[in-house]
Coordinates of C-alpha atoms and ligand atoms in Angstrom, one line a residue:
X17 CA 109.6 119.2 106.5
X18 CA 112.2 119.6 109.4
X19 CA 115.4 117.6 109.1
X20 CA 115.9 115.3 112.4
X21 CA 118.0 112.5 113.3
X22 CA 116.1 110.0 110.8
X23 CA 116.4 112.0 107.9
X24 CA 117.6 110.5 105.0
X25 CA 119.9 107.5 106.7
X26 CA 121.5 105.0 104.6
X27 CA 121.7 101.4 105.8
X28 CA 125.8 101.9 107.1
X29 CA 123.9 105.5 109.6
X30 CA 120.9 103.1 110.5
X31 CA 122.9 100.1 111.8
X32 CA 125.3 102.9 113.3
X33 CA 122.3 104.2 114.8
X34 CA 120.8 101.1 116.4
X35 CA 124.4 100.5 118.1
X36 CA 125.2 103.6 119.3
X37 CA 122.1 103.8 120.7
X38 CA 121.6 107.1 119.3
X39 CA 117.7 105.4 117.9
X40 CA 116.2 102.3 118.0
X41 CA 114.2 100.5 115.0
X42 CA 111.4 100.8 117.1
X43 CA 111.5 104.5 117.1
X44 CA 112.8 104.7 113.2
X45 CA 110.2 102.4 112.2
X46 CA 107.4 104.9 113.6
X47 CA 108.9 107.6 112.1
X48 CA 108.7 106.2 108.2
X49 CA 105.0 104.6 109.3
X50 CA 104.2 108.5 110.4
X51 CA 105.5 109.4 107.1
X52 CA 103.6 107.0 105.2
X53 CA 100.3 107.3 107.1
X54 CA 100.7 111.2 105.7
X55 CA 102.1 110.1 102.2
X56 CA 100.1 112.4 99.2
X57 CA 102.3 109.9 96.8
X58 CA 100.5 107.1 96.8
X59 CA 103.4 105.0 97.1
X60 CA 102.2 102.4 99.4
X61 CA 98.9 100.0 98.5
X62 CA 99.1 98.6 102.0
X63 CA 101.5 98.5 105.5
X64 CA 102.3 95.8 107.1
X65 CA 100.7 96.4 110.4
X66 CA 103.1 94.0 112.1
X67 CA 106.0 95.6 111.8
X68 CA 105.8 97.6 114.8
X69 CA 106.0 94.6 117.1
X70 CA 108.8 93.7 114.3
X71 CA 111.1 96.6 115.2
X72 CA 110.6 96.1 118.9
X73 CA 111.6 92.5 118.5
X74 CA 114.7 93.7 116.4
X75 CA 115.6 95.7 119.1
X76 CA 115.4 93.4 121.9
X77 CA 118.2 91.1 119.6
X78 CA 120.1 94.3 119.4
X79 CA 120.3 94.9 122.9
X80 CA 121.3 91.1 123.7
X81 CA 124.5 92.2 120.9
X82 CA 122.6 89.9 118.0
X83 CA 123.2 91.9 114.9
X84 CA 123.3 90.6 111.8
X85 CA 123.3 92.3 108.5
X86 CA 119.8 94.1 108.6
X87 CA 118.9 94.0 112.4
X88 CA 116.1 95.8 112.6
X89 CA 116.4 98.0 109.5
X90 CA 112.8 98.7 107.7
X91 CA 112.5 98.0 103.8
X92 CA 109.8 98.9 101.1
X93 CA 108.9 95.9 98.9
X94 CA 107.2 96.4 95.5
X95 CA 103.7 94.8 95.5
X96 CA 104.4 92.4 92.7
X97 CA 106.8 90.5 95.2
X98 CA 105.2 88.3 98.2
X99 CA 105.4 88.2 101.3
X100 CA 104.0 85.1 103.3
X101 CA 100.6 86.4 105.1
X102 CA 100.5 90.0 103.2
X103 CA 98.7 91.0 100.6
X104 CA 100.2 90.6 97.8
X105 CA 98.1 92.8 94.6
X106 CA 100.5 93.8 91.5
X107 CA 98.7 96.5 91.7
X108 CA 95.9 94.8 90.0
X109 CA 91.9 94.5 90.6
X110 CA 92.6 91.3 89.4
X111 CA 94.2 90.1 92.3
X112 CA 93.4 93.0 95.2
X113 CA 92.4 90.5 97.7
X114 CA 95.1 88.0 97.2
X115 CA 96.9 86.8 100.6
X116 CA 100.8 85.6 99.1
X117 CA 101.1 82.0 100.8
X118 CA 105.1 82.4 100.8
X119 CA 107.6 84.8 101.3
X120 CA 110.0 85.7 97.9
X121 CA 113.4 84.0 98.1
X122 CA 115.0 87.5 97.8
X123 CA 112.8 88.9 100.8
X124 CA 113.4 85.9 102.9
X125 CA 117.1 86.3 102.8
X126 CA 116.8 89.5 104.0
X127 CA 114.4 88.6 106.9
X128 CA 117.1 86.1 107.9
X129 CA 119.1 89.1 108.3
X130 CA 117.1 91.0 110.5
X131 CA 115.5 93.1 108.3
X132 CA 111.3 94.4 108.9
X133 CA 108.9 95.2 105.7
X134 CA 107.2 98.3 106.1
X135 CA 104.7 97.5 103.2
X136 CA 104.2 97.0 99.8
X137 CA 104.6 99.5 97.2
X138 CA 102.8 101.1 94.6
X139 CA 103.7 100.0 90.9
X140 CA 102.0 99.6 87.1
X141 CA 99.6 96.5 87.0
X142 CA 102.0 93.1 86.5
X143 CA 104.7 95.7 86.3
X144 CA 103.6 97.0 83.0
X145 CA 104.7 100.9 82.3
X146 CA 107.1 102.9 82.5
X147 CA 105.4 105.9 84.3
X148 CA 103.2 104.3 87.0
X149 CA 100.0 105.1 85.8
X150 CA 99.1 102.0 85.1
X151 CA 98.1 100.8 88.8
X152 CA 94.2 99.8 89.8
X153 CA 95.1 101.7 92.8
X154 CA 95.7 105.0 91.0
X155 CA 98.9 106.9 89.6
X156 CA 102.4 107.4 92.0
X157 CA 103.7 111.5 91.6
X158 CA 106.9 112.2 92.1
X159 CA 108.4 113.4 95.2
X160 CA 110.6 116.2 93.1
X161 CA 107.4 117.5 90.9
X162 CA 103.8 116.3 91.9
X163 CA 102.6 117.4 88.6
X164 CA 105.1 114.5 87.4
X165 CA 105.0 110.8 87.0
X166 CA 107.9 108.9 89.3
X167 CA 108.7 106.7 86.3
X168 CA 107.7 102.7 86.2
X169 CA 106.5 99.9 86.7
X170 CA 108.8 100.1 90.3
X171 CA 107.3 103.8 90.7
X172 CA 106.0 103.4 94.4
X173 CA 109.2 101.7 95.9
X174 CA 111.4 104.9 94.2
X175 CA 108.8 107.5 95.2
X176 CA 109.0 106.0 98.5
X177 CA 112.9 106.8 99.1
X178 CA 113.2 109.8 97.5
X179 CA 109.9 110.8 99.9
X180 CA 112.3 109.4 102.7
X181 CA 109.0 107.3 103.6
X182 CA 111.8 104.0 103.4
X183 CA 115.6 103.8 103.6
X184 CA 115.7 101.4 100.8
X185 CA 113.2 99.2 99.0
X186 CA 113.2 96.4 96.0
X187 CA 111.7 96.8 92.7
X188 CA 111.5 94.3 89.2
X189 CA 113.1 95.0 86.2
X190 CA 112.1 93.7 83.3
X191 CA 113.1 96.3 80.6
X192 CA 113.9 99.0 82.9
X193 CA 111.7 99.1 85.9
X194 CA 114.0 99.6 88.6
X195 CA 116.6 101.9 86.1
X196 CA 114.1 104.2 85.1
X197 CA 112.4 105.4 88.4
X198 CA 115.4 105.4 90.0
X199 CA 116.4 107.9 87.6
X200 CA 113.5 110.0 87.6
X201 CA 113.6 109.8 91.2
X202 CA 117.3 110.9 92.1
X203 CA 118.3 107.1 93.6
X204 CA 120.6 104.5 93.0
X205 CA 118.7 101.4 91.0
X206 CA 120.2 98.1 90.2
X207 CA 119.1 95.9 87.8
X208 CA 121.4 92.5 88.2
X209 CA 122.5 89.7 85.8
X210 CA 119.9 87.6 84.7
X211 CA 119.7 84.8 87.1
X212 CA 121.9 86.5 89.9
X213 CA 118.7 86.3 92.5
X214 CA 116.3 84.3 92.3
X215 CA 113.1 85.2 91.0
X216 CA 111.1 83.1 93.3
X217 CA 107.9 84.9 94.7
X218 CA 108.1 87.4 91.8
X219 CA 104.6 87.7 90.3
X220 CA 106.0 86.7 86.6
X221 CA 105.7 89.5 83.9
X222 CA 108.1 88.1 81.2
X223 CA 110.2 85.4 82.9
X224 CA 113.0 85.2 81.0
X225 CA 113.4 89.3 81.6
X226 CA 112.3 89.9 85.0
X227 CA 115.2 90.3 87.3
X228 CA 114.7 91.6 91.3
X229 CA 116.9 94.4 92.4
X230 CA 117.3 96.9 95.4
X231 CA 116.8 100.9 94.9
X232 CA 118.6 103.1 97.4
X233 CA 120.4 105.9 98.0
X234 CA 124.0 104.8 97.4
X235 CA 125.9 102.6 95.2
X236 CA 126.8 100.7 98.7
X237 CA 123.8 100.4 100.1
X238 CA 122.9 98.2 96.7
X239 CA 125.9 96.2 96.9
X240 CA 125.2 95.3 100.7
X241 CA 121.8 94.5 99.4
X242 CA 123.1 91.9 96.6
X243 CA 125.5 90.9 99.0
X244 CA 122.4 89.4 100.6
X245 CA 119.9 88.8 98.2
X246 CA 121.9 87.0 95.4
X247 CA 122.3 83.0 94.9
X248 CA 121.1 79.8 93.6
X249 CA 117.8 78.7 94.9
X250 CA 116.3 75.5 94.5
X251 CA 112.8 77.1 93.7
X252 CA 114.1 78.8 91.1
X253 CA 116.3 76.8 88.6
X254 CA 116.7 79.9 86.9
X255 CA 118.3 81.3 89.9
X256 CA 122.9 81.2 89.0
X257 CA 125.0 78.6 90.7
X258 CA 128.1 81.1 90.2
X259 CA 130.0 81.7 93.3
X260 CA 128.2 85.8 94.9
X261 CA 131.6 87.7 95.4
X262 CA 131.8 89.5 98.2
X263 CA 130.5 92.8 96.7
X264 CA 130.7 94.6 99.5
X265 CA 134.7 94.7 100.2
X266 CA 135.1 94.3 96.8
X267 CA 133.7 97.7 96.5
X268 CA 136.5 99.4 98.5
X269 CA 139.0 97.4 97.6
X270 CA 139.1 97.0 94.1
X271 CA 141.1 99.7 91.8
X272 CA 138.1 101.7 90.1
X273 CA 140.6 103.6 87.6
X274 CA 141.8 100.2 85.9
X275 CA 138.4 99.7 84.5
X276 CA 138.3 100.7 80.9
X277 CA 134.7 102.2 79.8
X278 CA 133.0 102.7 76.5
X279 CA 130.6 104.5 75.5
X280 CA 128.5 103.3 73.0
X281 CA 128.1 105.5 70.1
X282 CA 124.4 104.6 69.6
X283 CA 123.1 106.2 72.5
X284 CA 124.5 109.4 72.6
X285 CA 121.5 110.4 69.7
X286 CA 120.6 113.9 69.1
X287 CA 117.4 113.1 70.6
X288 CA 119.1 113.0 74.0
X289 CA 117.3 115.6 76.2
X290 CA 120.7 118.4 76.7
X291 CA 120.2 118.0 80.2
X292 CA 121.3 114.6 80.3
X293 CA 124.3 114.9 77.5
X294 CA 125.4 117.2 79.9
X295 CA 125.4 115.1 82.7
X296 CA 127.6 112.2 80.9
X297 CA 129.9 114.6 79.7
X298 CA 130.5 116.0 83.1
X299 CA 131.4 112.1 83.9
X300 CA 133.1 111.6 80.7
X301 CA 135.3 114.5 81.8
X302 CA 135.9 113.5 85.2
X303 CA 136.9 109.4 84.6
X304 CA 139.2 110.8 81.9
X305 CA 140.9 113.5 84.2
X306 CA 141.4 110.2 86.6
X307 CA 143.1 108.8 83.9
X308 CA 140.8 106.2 83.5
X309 CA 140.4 104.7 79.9
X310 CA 137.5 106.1 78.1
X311 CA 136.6 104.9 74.6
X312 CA 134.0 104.8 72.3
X313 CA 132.5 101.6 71.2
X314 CA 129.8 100.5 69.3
X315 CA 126.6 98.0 69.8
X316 CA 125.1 98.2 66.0
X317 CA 122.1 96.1 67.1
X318 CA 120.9 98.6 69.6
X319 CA 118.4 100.4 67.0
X320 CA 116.1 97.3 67.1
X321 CA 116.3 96.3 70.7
X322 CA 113.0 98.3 71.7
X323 CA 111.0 96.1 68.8
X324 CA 112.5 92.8 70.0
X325 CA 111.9 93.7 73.9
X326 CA 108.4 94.3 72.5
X327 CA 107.3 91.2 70.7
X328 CA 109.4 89.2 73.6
X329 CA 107.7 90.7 76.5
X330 CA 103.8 90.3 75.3
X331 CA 104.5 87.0 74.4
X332 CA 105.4 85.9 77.6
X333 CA 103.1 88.2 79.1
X334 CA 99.8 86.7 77.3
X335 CA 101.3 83.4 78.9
X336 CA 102.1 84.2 82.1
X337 CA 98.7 86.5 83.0
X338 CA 96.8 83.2 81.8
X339 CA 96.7 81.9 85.3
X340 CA 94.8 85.0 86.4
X341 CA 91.7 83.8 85.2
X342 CA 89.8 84.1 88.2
X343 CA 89.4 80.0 88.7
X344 CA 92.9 79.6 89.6
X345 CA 93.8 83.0 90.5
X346 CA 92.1 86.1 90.7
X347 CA 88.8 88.1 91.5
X348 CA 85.7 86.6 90.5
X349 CA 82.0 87.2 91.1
X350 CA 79.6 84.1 91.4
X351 CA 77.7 83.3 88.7
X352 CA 76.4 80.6 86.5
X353 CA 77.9 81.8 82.9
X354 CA 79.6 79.0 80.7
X355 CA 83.4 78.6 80.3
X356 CA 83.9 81.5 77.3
X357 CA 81.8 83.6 79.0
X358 CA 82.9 83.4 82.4
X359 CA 86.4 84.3 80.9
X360 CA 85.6 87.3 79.1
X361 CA 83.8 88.5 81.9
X362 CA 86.8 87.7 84.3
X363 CA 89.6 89.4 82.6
X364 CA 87.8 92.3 81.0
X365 CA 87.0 93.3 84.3
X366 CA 90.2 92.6 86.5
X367 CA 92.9 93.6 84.1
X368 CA 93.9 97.0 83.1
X369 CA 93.6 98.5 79.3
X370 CA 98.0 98.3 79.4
X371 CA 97.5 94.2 80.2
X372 CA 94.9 93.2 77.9
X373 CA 97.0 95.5 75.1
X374 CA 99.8 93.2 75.7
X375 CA 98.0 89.8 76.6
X376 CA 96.0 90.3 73.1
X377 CA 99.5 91.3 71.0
X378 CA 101.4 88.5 72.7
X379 CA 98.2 86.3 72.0
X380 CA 98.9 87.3 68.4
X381 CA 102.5 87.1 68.1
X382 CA 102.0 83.6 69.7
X383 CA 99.4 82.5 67.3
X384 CA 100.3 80.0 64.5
X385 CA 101.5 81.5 61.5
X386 CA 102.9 84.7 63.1
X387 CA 104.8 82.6 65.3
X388 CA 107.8 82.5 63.0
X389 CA 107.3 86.0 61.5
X390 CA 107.1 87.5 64.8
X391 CA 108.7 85.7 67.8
X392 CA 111.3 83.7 66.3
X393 CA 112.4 86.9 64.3
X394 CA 112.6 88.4 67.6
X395 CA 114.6 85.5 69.8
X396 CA 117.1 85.6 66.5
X397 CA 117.7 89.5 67.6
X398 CA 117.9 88.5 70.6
X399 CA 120.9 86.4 69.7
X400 CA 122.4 89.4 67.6
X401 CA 121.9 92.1 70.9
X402 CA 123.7 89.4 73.4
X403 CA 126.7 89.1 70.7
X404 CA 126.9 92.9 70.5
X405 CA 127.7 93.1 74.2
X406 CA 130.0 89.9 74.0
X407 CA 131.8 91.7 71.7
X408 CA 132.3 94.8 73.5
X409 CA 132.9 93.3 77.1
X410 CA 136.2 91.3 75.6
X411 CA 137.3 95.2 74.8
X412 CA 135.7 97.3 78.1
X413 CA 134.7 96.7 81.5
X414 CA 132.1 98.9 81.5
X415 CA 129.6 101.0 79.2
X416 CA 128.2 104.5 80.3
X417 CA 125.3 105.4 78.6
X418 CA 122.4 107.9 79.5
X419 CA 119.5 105.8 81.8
X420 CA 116.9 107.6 80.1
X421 CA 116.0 110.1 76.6
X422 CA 114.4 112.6 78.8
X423 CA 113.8 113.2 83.0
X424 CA 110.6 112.8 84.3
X425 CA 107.1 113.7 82.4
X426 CA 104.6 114.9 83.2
X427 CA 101.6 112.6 84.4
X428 CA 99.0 112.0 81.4
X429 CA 101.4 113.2 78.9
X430 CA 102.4 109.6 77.3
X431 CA 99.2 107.9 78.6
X432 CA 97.4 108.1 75.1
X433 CA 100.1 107.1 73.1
X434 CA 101.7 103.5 73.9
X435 CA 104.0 103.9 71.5
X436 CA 105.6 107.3 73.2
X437 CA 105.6 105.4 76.8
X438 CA 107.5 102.5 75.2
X439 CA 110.0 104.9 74.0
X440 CA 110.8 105.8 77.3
X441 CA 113.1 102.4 78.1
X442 CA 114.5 102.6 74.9
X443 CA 118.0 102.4 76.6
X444 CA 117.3 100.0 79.2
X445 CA 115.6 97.6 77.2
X446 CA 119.0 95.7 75.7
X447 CA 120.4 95.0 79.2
X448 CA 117.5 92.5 79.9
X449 CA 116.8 91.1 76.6
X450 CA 121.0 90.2 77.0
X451 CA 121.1 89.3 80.4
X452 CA 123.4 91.4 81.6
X453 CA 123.6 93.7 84.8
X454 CA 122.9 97.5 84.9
X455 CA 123.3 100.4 87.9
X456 CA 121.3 103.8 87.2
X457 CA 123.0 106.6 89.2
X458 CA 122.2 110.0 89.8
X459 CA 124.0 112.8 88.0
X460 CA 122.7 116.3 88.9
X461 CA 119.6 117.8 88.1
X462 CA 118.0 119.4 84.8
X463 CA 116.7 123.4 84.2
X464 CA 113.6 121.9 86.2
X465 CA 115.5 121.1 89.0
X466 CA 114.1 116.9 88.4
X467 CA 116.9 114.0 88.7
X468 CA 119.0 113.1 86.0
X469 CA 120.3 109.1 85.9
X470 CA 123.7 107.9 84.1
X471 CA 123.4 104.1 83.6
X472 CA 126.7 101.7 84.1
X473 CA 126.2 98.1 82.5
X474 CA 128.8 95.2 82.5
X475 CA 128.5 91.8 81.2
X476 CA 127.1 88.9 83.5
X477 CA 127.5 88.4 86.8
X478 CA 130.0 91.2 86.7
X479 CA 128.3 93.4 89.3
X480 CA 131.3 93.9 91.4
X481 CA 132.4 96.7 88.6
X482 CA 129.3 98.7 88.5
X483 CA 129.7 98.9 92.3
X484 CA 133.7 100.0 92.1
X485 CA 132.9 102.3 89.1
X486 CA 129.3 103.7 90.4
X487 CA 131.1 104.1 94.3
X488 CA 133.8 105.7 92.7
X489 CA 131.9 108.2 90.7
X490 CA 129.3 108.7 93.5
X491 CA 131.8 110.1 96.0
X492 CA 134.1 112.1 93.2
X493 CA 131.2 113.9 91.5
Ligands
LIG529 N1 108.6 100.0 80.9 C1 108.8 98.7 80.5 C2 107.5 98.0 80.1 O1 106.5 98.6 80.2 C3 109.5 97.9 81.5 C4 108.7 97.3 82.6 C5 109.5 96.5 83.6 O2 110.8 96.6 83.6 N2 108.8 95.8 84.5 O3 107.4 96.9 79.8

């Protein structure tokens, strides 16, 4: 397709645009809805059919010299998040007709800023998957390959950028969900500290992972976003009372080359594809010609993350999909069949095979007497994965590591084999189960020509060095 005027914008070129006059929302907003109505992705499940009279509203407050922070600027939203008076599905049968009765806390601080939602995107059922296959409303491809998958759960909302069908959208990460795509999908993906937004009006997957976070095309762009999105929230007592920094100056005025980084010994395996050892030594070599401290560190823990994450996960899963039971939420077809028999019909016909896996495992991790041998085995590594990161934050500021083992696969390829697909966030996986906050960045492309991601993490609530390290290396490289 043609480059024009909208091509490719970033937030800073879009609010440039509205002011100068050079475009209005109106007129930017039809181009993505154009772009979407023609979309062989499947990135969208639906559009919000109001945003037209949206953008033309924006515009009137720009011409009366009302901007605020997102004036007018269109956004993709990932359907496990709702919006009041949409349709809100996570990409489920289960729930395909479900009308969200509030608006996120996240979202609605970014409506207060002027921003418009041009739908709700694509993802894996509950955001389960790490290839977005797993939707009721069929796979996502990749904008770079169409023969591969865009990487999951948040597949639809990266696809979406990376198609230039949005200028930035938000995702969930739970164990890698915004990371991962992001990487397979050439963008910018932040996953913040555990309780830095609230979670409010996020569909609940595994509650004490799930964190919402803003793909884009630039490390600024996700800062601005954070800016925005991050705080305490009194429906969410999850949600941090820590003061939000100012992320955006922060990010130009803070000294990136004081920052010392490590690089954590066990994730530079042999199994790393040598596309992407590549890539980090290409930013090895460039923070160390900038004389910035590089060391190597080590989180010993890390080799049992990916079995905690998945006895963790289930078990909060099989407890938080219980609601979906068709009496309190989800489809359900009148009959007169008794209680067992009504739920057996219920959830084997709404919920994916991915769900009911992980609702029946975390059913059995749960259950008494694997209780202790299973989940509190787990929650102890938990403990032992948070202190390996405590323990390397008091020596660095920041870890590089790769986002991913390999760049995007091919669609069908892990589909058969759980155990291969759960492989795949084997390196995002610790960031959640610790809490802390992690940045996937693009690095370059493999022999394939597909998007490689380089992942930045820092300890809690210390996003303001992913941005200064990310900005720095995202303009230098
Ligand atoms: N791929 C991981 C999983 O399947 C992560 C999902 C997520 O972050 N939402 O659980």
């Amino acid at each position: 397709m043609t480059e024009n005027k909208f091509s490719n914008l970033n937030i800073e070129q879009i609010l440039a645009g509205f002011k100068n006059k050079t475009f209005s929302s109106f007129e930017l907003t039809s181009y993505y809805l154009d772009k979407i109505k023609n979309d062989k992705l499947n990135a969208f499940i639906s559009i919000n059919d109001q945003v037209l009279a949206e953008a033309k509203k924006a515009d009137s407050k720009i011409a009366q010299g009302e901007m605020a922070k997102l004036t007018g600027v269109p956004i993709a939203i990932k359907d496990i998040l709702l919006v009041k008076g949409q349709r809100a599905t996570g990409a489920s049968k289960m729930l395909e007709n479900y009308i969200a009765p509030y608006t996120a806390t996240a979202i609605k601080k970014l409506e207060d800023q002027g921003a418009i939602i041009l739908g709700k995107t694509n993802c894996d059922e509950f955001a389960m998957g790490a290839s977005n296959e797993n939707s009721a409303f069929g796979p996502v491809l990749n904008p770079h390959d169409t023969s591969r998958v865009p990487g999951g759960s948040s597949g639809g909302s990266a696809a979406a950028i990376a198609a230039d069908l949005a200028p930035i959208a938000l995702g969930t990460d739970t164990g890698g969900s915004i990371r991962q795509p992001a990487a397979f999908c050439g963008l910018v993906g932040l996953k913040p500290s555990y309780g830095r937004v609230s979670r409010y009006g996020s569909m609940a997957m595994a509650s004490s992972l799930d964190q919402i976070g803003p793909f884009s095309k630039s490390v600024k762009d996700a800062a601005y976003l954070l800016q925005i999105m991050a705080g305490r929230d009194k429906y969410d007592l999850s949600a941090s009372y820590n003061v939000v920094p100012d992320y955006f100056s922060l990010l130009k005025n803070q000294e990136p080359r004081k920052l010392k980084v490590g690089l954590p010994k066990e994730y530079f395996s042999d199994a790393l594809a040598p596309s992407i050892k590549q890539a980090l030594d290409k930013t090895i070599d460039f923070l160390q010609e900038q004389k910035i401290v590089v060391e190597k560190v080590s989180l010993p823990y890390t080799e049992y993350a990916l079995a905690a994450y998945y006895i963790l996960m289930p078990a909060e899963v099989s407890s938080n999909l219980a609601r979906l039971d068709g009496l309190r939420f989800g489809h359900h077809e009148n009959n007169d069949l008794n209680l067992d028999d009504w739920y057996k019909k219920v959830r084997a016909a709404g919920f994916s095979a991915e769900s009911k896996r992980r609702i029946m495992l975390g059913t059995y991790i749960l259950s008494a007497g694997y209780y202790d041998a299973y989940y509190k085995q787990a929650q102890k590594l938990r403990t032992v994965i948070k202190q390996d990161f405590q323990k390397v934050f008091a020596k660095v500021d920041v870890l590089l590591t790769p986002t991913t083992p390999t760049t995007a696969f091919k669609l069908g390829e892990k589909l058969a084999d759980p155990l291969s697909m759960y492989l795949a966030d084997i390196f995002t996986v610790s960031a959640n189960i610790a809490g802390i906050c992690g940045l996937s960045l693009p690095m370059g492309v493999d022999e394939n020509n597909l998007p490689i991601g380089i992942q930045l993490l820092a300890d809690s609530f210390q996003e303001e060095k992913l941005f200064s390290l990310g900005n720095f290396i995202e303009q230098n490289i």
